[in-house]
Amino acid sequence: MPPERRELIGVIRLVRRARHSAEIAFILREDVWGRGHATRALAQVLPRAFDDLDLIILRARHHPANTAARRVLARAGFVLRDATDDQVTCLHTRGAWQAATDPWSTLLPG
């Protein structure tokens, strides 16, 4: 059997902006759009951002015409924060992420 072929199809990055906040960005090759890669990448990064890096808030920005990016962010739990003619800003918080991943967390003190 031939070895598995691996190639770079995109990049996701997390840039810390302050002690408990960061900006997340992703870009994919056009030929792999619509296959769920960005959604799966975000699902891998969010636990590390909120749990391992102790972030409280994540910000993502995209162009208003990029509705695919907006759908990916919404599926991951990001909510619209602000929109201008040239930029849409979405936010996600550790509290919202914890509530979505562990429904019992909202019932526990602390």
Coordinates of C-alpha atoms in Angstrom, one line a residue, residues 1-109:
M1 CA 0.0 0.0 0.0
P2 CA 1.4 3.4 -0.9
P3 CA 2.1 5.9 2.0
E4 CA -0.6 8.3 2.9
R5 CA -0.3 11.5 1.0
R6 CA -0.5 14.6 3.2
E7 CA -0.5 18.2 1.9
L8 CA -1.2 21.6 3.4
I9 CA -4.8 22.7 2.6
G10 CA -5.0 25.7 5.0
V11 CA -3.9 27.4 8.1
I12 CA -5.6 28.2 11.4
R13 CA -3.9 30.5 13.8
L14 CA -4.5 31.9 17.3
V15 CA -2.8 35.2 18.2
R16 CA -3.0 36.3 21.8
R17 CA -4.0 40.0 22.1
A18 CA -4.0 40.2 25.9
R19 CA -3.6 37.8 28.8
H20 CA -7.1 36.3 28.4
S21 CA -8.0 37.2 24.9
A22 CA -6.9 36.2 21.4
E23 CA -7.9 36.5 17.8
I24 CA -8.5 33.4 15.7
A25 CA -8.1 33.2 11.9
F26 CA -8.3 30.5 9.3
I27 CA -7.8 30.3 5.5
L28 CA -8.2 27.3 3.2
R29 CA -7.3 26.6 -0.3
E30 CA -10.2 27.3 -2.6
D31 CA -10.3 23.7 -4.0
V32 CA -11.2 22.3 -0.5
W33 CA -13.9 24.8 0.4
G34 CA -17.2 23.3 1.6
R35 CA -15.8 20.0 3.0
G36 CA -16.0 20.9 6.7
H37 CA -12.2 21.3 7.2
A38 CA -12.5 24.8 8.8
T39 CA -15.3 23.5 11.1
R40 CA -13.2 20.5 12.2
A41 CA -10.1 22.7 12.7
L42 CA -12.0 25.1 14.9
A43 CA -13.4 22.2 16.9
Q44 CA -9.8 21.1 17.6
V45 CA -8.5 24.6 18.5
L46 CA -11.3 25.8 20.8
P47 CA -10.7 23.4 23.7
R48 CA -7.0 24.3 23.6
A49 CA -7.8 28.0 23.5
F50 CA -10.2 28.0 26.4
D51 CA -8.8 25.2 28.6
D52 CA -5.1 24.9 27.9
L53 CA -4.4 28.6 27.2
D54 CA -6.9 29.9 29.8
L55 CA -8.5 32.4 27.3
I56 CA -11.8 34.0 28.2
I57 CA -12.6 35.6 24.9
L58 CA -11.9 34.8 21.2
R59 CA -12.4 37.2 18.4
A60 CA -12.7 36.4 14.7
R61 CA -13.2 38.8 11.8
H62 CA -14.2 38.2 8.2
H63 CA -15.4 40.2 5.1
P64 CA -19.2 40.7 5.0
A65 CA -19.3 38.9 1.6
N66 CA -17.7 35.7 3.1
T67 CA -20.9 34.0 4.2
A68 CA -19.1 30.7 4.4
A69 CA -16.8 31.9 7.1
R70 CA -19.8 33.4 9.0
R71 CA -21.5 30.0 8.9
V72 CA -18.3 28.2 10.1
L73 CA -18.0 30.6 13.0
A74 CA -21.7 30.4 13.9
R75 CA -21.5 26.6 14.0
A76 CA -18.5 26.9 16.3
G77 CA -20.5 29.1 18.7
F78 CA -19.2 32.6 17.7
V79 CA -21.8 35.4 17.9
L80 CA -22.0 38.6 15.9
R81 CA -20.4 41.5 17.7
D82 CA -20.1 44.2 15.1
A83 CA -20.4 44.7 11.4
T84 CA -19.2 47.5 9.1
D85 CA -19.1 47.7 5.3
D86 CA -15.7 46.0 5.2
Q87 CA -15.6 43.8 8.3
V88 CA -17.7 41.6 10.5
T89 CA -16.5 40.8 14.0
C90 CA -17.6 37.7 15.9
L91 CA -16.9 36.7 19.5
H92 CA -16.8 33.5 21.5
T93 CA -16.4 33.2 25.3
R94 CA -15.2 30.5 27.5
G95 CA -18.5 30.5 29.4
A96 CA -20.5 30.0 26.2
W97 CA -18.1 27.3 25.1
Q98 CA -18.3 25.5 28.4
A99 CA -22.1 25.7 28.5
A100 CA -22.3 24.3 24.9
T101 CA -19.8 21.4 25.6
D102 CA -21.0 20.6 29.2
P103 CA -24.6 21.4 30.0
W104 CA -24.0 20.7 33.7
S105 CA -21.4 23.4 33.9
T106 CA -24.1 26.1 34.1
L107 CA -25.6 24.4 37.2
L108 CA -22.4 24.2 39.2
P109 CA -21.1 27.1 41.3

